[in-house]
Short mmCIF file of C-alpha atoms and ligand atoms in Angstrom, two decimals:
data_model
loop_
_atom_site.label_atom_id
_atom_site.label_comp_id
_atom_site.label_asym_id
_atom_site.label_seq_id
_atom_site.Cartn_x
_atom_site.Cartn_y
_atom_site.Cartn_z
CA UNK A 17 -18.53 25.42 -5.15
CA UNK A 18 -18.44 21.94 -7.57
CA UNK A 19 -15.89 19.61 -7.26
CA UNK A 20 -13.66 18.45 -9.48
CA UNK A 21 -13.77 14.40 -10.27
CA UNK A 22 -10.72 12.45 -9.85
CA UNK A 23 -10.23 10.47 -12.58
CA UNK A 24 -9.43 6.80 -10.92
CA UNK A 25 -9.95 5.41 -14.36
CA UNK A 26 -7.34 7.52 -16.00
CA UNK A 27 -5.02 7.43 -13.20
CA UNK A 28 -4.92 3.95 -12.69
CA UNK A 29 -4.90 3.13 -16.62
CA UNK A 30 -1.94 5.59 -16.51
CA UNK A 31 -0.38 3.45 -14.03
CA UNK A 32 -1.26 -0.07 -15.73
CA UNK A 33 0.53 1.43 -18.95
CA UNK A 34 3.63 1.91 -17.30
CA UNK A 35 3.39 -1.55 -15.91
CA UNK A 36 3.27 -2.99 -19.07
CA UNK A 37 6.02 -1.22 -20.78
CA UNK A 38 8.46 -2.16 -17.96
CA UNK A 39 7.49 -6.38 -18.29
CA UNK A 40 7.72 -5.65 -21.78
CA UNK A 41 10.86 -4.49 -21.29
CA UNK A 42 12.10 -7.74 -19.16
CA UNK A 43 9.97 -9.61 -21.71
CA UNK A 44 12.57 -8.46 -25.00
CA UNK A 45 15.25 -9.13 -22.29
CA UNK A 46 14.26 -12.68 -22.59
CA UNK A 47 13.25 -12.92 -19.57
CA UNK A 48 9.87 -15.00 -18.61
CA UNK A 49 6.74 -12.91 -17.55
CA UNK A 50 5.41 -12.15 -14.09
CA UNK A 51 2.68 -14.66 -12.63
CA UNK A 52 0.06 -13.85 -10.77
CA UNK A 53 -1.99 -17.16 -8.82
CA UNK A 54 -5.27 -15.93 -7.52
CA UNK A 55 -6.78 -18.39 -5.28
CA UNK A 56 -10.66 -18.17 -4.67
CA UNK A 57 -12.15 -20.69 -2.69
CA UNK A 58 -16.13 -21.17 -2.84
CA UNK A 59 -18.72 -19.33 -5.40
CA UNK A 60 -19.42 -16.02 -4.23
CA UNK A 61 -20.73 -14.35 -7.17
CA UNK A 62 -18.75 -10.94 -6.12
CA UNK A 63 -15.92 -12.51 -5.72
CA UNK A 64 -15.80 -14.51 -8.84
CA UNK A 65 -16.46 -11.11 -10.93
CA UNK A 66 -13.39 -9.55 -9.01
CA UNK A 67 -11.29 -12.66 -9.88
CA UNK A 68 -12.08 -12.54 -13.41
CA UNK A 69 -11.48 -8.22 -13.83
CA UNK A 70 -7.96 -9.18 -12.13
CA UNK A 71 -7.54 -12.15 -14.81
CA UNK A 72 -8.42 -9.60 -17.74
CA UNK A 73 -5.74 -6.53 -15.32
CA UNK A 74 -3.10 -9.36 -15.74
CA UNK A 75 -3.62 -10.31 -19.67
CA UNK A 76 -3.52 -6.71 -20.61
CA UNK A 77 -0.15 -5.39 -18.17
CA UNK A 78 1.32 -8.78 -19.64
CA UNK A 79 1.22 -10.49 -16.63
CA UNK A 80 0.60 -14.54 -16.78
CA UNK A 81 -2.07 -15.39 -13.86
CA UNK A 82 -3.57 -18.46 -12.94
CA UNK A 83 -6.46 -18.87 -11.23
CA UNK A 84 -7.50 -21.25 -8.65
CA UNK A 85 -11.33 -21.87 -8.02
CA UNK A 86 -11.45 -24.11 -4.99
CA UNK A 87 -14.63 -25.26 -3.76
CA UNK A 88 -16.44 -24.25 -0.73
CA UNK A 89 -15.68 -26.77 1.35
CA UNK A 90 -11.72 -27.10 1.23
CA UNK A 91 -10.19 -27.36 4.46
CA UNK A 92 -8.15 -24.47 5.92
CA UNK A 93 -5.23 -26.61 5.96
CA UNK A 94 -5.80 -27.71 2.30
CA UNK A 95 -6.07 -24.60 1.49
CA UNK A 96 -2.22 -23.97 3.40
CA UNK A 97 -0.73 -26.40 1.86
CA UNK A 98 -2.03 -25.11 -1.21
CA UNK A 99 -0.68 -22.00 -0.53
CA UNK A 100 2.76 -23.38 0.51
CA UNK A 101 3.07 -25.04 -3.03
CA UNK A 102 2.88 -21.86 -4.80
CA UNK A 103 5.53 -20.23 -2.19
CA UNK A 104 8.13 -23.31 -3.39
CA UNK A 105 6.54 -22.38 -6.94
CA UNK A 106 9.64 -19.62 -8.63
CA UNK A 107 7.58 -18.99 -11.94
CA UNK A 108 4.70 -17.65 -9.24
CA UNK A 109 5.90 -14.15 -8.01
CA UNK A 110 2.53 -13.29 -6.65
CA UNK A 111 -0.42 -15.12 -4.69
CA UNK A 112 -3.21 -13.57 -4.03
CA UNK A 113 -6.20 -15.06 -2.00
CA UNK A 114 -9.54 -13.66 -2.63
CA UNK A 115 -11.04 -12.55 0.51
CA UNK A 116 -13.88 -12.79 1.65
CA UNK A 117 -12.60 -16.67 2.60
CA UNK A 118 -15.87 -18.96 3.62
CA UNK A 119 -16.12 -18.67 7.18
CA UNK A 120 -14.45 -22.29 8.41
CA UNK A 121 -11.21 -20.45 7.03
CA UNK A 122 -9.23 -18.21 9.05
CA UNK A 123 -7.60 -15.33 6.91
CA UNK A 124 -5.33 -14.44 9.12
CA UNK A 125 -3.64 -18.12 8.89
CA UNK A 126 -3.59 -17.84 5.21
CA UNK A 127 -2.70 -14.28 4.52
CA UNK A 128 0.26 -14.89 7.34
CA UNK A 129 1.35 -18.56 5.36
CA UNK A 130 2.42 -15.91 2.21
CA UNK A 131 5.86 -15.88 1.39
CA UNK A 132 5.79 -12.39 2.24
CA UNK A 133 7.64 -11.08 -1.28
CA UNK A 134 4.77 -13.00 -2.95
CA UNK A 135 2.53 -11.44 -0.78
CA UNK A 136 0.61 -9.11 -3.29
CA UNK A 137 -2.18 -7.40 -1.20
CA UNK A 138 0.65 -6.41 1.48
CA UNK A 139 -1.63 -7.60 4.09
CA UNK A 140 1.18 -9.82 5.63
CA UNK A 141 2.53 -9.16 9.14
CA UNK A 142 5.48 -8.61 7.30
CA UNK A 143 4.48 -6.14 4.50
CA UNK A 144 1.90 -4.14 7.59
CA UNK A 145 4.91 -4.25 9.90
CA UNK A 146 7.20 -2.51 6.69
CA UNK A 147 4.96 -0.47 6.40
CA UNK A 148 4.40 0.58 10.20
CA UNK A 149 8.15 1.63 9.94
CA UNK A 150 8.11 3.44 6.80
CA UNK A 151 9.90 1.20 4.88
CA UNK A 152 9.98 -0.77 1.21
CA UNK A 153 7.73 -3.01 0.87
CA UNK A 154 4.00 -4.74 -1.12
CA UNK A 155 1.68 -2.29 0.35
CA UNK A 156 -2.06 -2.86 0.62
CA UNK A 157 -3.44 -1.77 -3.24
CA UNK A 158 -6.68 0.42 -1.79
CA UNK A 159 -4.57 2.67 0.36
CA UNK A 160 -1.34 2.77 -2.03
CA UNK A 161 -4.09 3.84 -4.71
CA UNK A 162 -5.61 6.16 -2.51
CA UNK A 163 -2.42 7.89 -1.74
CA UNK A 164 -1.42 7.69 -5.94
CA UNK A 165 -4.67 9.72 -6.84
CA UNK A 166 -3.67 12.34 -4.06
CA UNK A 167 0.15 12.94 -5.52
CA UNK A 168 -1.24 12.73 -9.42
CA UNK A 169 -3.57 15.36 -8.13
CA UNK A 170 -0.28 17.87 -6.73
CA UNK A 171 -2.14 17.33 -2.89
CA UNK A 172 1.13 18.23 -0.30
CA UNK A 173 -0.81 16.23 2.49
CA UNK A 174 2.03 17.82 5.02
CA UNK A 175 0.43 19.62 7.64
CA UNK A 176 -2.88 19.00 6.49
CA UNK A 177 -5.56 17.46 8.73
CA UNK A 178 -6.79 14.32 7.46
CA UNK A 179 -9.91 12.37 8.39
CA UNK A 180 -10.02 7.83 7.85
CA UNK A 181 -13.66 6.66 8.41
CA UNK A 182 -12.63 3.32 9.01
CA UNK A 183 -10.17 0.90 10.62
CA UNK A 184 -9.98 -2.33 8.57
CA UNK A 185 -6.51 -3.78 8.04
CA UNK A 186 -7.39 -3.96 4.38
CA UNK A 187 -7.96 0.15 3.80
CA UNK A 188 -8.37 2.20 7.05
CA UNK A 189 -5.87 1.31 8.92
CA UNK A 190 -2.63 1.12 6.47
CA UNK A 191 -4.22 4.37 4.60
CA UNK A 192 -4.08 5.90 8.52
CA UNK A 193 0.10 4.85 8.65
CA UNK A 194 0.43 5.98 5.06
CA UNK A 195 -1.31 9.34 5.62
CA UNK A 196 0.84 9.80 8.94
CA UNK A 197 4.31 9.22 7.08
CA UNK A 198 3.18 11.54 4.05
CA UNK A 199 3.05 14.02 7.16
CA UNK A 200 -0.61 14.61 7.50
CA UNK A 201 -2.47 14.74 10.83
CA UNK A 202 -4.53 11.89 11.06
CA UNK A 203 -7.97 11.14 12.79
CA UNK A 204 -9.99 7.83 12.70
CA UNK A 205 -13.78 8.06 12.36
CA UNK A 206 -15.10 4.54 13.12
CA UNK A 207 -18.37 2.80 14.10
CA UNK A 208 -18.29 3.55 17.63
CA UNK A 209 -17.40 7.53 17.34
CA UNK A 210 -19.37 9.69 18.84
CA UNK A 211 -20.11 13.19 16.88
CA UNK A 212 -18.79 11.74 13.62
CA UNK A 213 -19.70 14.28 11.47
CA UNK A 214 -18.16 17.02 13.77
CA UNK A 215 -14.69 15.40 13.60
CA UNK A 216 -14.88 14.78 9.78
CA UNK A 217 -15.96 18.67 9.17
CA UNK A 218 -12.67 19.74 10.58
CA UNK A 219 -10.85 17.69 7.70
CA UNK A 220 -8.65 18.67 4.93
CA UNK A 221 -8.30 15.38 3.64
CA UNK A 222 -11.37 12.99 4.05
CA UNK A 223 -11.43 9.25 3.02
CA UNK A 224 -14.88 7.49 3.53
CA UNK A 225 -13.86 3.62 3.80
CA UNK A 226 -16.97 2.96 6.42
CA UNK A 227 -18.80 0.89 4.09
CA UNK A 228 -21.98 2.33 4.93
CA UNK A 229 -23.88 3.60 1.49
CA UNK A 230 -23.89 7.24 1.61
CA UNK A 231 -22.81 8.03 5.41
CA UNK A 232 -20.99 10.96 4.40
CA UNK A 233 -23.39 14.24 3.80
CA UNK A 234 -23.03 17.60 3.65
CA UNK A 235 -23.11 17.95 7.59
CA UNK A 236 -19.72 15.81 7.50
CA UNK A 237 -17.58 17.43 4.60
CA UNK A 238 -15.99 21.00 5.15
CA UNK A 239 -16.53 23.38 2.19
CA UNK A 240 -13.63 22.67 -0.16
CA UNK A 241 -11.99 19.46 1.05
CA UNK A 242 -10.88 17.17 -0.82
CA UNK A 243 -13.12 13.92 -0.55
CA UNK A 244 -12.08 10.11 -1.10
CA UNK A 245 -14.72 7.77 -1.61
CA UNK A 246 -13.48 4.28 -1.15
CA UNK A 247 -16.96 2.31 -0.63
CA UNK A 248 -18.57 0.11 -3.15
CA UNK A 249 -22.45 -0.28 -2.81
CA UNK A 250 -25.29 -1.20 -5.44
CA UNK A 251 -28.58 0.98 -5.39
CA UNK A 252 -31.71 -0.95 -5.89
CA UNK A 253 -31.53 0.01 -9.51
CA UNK A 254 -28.34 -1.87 -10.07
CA UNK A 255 -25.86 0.79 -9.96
CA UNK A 256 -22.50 1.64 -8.06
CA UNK A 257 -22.61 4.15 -5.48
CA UNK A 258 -20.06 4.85 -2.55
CA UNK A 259 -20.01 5.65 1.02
CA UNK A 260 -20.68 9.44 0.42
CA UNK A 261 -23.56 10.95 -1.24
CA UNK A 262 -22.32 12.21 -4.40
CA UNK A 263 -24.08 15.51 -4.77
CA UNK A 264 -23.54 16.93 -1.35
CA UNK A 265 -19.49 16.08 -2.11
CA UNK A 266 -19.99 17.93 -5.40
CA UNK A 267 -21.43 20.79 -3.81
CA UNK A 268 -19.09 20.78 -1.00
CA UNK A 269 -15.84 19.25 -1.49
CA UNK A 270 -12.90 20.66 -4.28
CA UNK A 271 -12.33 17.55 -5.43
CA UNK A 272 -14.20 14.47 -5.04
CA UNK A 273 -13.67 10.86 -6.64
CA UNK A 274 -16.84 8.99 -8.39
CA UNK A 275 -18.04 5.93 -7.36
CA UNK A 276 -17.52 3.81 -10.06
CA UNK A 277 -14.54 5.58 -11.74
CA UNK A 278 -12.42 7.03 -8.29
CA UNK A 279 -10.70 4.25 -6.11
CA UNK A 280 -11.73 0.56 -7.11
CA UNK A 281 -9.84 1.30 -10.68
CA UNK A 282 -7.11 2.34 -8.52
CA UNK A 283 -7.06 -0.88 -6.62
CA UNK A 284 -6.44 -3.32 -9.74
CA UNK A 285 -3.91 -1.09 -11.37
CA UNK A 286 -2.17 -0.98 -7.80
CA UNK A 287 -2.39 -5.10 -7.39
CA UNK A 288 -0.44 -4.80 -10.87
CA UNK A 289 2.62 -2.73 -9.84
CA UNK A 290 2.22 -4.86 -7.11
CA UNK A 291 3.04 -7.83 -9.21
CA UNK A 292 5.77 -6.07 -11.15
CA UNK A 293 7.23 -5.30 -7.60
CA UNK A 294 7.37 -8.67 -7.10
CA UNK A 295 9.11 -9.75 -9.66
CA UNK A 296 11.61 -7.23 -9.99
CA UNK A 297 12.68 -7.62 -6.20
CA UNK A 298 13.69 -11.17 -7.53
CA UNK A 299 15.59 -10.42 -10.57
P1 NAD B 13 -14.79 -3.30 6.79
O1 NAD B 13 -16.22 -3.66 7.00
O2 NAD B 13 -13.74 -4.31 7.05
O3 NAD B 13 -14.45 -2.03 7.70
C1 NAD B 13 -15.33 -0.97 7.80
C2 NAD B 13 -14.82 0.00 8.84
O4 NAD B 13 -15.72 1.09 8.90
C3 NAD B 13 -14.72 -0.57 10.23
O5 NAD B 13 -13.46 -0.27 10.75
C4 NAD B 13 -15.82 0.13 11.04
O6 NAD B 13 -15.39 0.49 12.34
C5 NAD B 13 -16.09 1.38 10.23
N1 NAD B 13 -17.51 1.73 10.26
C6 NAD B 13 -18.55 0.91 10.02
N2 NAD B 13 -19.72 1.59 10.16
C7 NAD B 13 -19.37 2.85 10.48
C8 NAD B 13 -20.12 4.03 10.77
N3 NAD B 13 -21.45 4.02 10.74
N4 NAD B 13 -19.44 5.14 11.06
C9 NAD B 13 -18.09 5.17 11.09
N5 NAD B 13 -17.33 4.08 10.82
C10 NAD B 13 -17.97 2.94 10.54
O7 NAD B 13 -14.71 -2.75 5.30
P2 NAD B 13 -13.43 -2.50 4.33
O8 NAD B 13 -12.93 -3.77 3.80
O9 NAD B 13 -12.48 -1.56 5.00
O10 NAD B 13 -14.16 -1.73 3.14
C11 NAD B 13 -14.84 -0.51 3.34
C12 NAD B 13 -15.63 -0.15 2.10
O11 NAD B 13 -14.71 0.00 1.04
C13 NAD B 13 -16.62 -1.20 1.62
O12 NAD B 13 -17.73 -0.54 1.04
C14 NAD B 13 -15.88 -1.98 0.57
O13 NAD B 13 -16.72 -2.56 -0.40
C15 NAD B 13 -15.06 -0.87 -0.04
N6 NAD B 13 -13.81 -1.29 -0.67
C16 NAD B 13 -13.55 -0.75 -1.87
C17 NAD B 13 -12.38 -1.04 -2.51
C18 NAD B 13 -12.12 -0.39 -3.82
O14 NAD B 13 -11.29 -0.87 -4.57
N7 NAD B 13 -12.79 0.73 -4.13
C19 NAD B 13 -11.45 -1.92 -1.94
C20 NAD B 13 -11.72 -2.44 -0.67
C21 NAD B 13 -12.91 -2.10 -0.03
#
């Protein structure tokens, strides 16, 4: 068997199109744009790459952001009241800080100091807790993007048995919650599982989110699952690979998603909706 690729890039332009023609629909209403503030505080080089594709995300879907580049060393409760400036802020619909924060910064205080309607990543205990009961709310953009590729790809995940590696409240965990209310069966794979690879084999659905370069091999993927590659990892030569080793998904899996071109496109185009969310909850 060869897999099929997922086409993230499609998908999630497909998805970033749609945002734009509904703001350019409140736009010709006369209504002001959606505003994104992203807040990154310090110079991680990562970071400040990711801050500047969401800048570009936002300029294209017609969506004003601003950007805040704090330095290193702002204090935690700077940093808060920061924060609470932009909650008392109504042309700012969403706020998004970049994570990873510097380590004297806890980002459970600031993700929690959100206004949670503003609260764009849906990493809130608001938004999670929405989410833990199945209702409307931000949700977190890897595992809402995750779940988008699986319905644009006609994948009924009722009844099916589907395997997380991972339990981070940014992807494993609210992709876990979101796979149980689409009706799969869900099983976590994390770092202290024992017999990994047997549990993932018996999966319908698998979604590698370990960030581990190339964990998943053949012995872990069952001959034509579909296989969700959420990591992000360079190879020494420079280039992005994921948490599963692309040619034993291709000869394995029935449909696979790249690393690049699967789930981080997915991500931005969901923070976008996100933002349009936002807004429209307000109007
Ligand atoms: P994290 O480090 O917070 O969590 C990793 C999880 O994997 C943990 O729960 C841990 O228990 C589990 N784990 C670690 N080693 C394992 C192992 N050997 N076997 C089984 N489980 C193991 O990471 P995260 O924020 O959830 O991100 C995971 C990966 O996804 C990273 O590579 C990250 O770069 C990538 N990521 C990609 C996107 C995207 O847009 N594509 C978005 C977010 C994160």
């Amino acid at each position: 068997m060869t897999a099929r690729l997922i086409d993230g890039k499609a998908v999630g332009q497909k998805i970033r199109d749609q945002v734009r023609q509904k703001i350019a629909v409140h736009t010709a209403a006369g209504r002001r744009a959606p505003c994104l503030a992203v807040i990154l505080v310090g110079d991680d080089p990562a970071s400040q790459v990711y801050v500047s594709h969401k800048e570009k995300a936002c300029a294209e879907a017609g969506i004003k952001s601003k950007a805040f580049r704090l330095p290193a060393a702002t204090t935690e409760s700077d940093l808060l009241a920061h924060i609470k400036i932009l909650n008392n802020d109504s042309s700012i619909d969403g706020i998004l800080p970049q994570l990873p924060m510097p380590r004297h910064i806890d980002r459970v205080k600031v993700i929690s100091a959100i206004d949670p309607g503003k609260d764009v990543d849906g990493l809130s205990f608001f938004n999670q807790g929405r989410l833990l009961w199945n209702l409307p709310a931000l949700r977190p953009c890897t595992p809402a993007g995750v779940m988008e590729l699986l319905k644009h790809e006609g994948i009924n995940c009722s009844g099916k048995q589907a395997v997380v590696i991972g339990r981070s409240v940014l992807v494993g965990l609210p992709l876990q919650m979101l796979l149980l209310h689409a009706n799969a069966s869900v099983t976590c794979i994390h770092s202290k599982s024992t017999n990994p690879e047997k549990i993932a084999k018996t999966a319908d659905i698998l979604v590698a989110a370990a960030g581990v370069k190339h964990l998943v091999t053949s012995d872990w993927i069952k001959p034509g699952a579909v296989v969700i590659d959420v990591g992000i990892h360079r190879t020494d030569g420079g280039k992005l690979t994921g948490d599963v080793k692309p040619d034993d998904a291709m000869a394995l899996a029935s449909l696979f998603t790249p690393v690049p071109g699967g789930v981080g496109p997915m991500t931005i185009a969901m923070l976008m909706a996100n933002c349009l969310q936002a807004y429209e909850t307000k109007l």
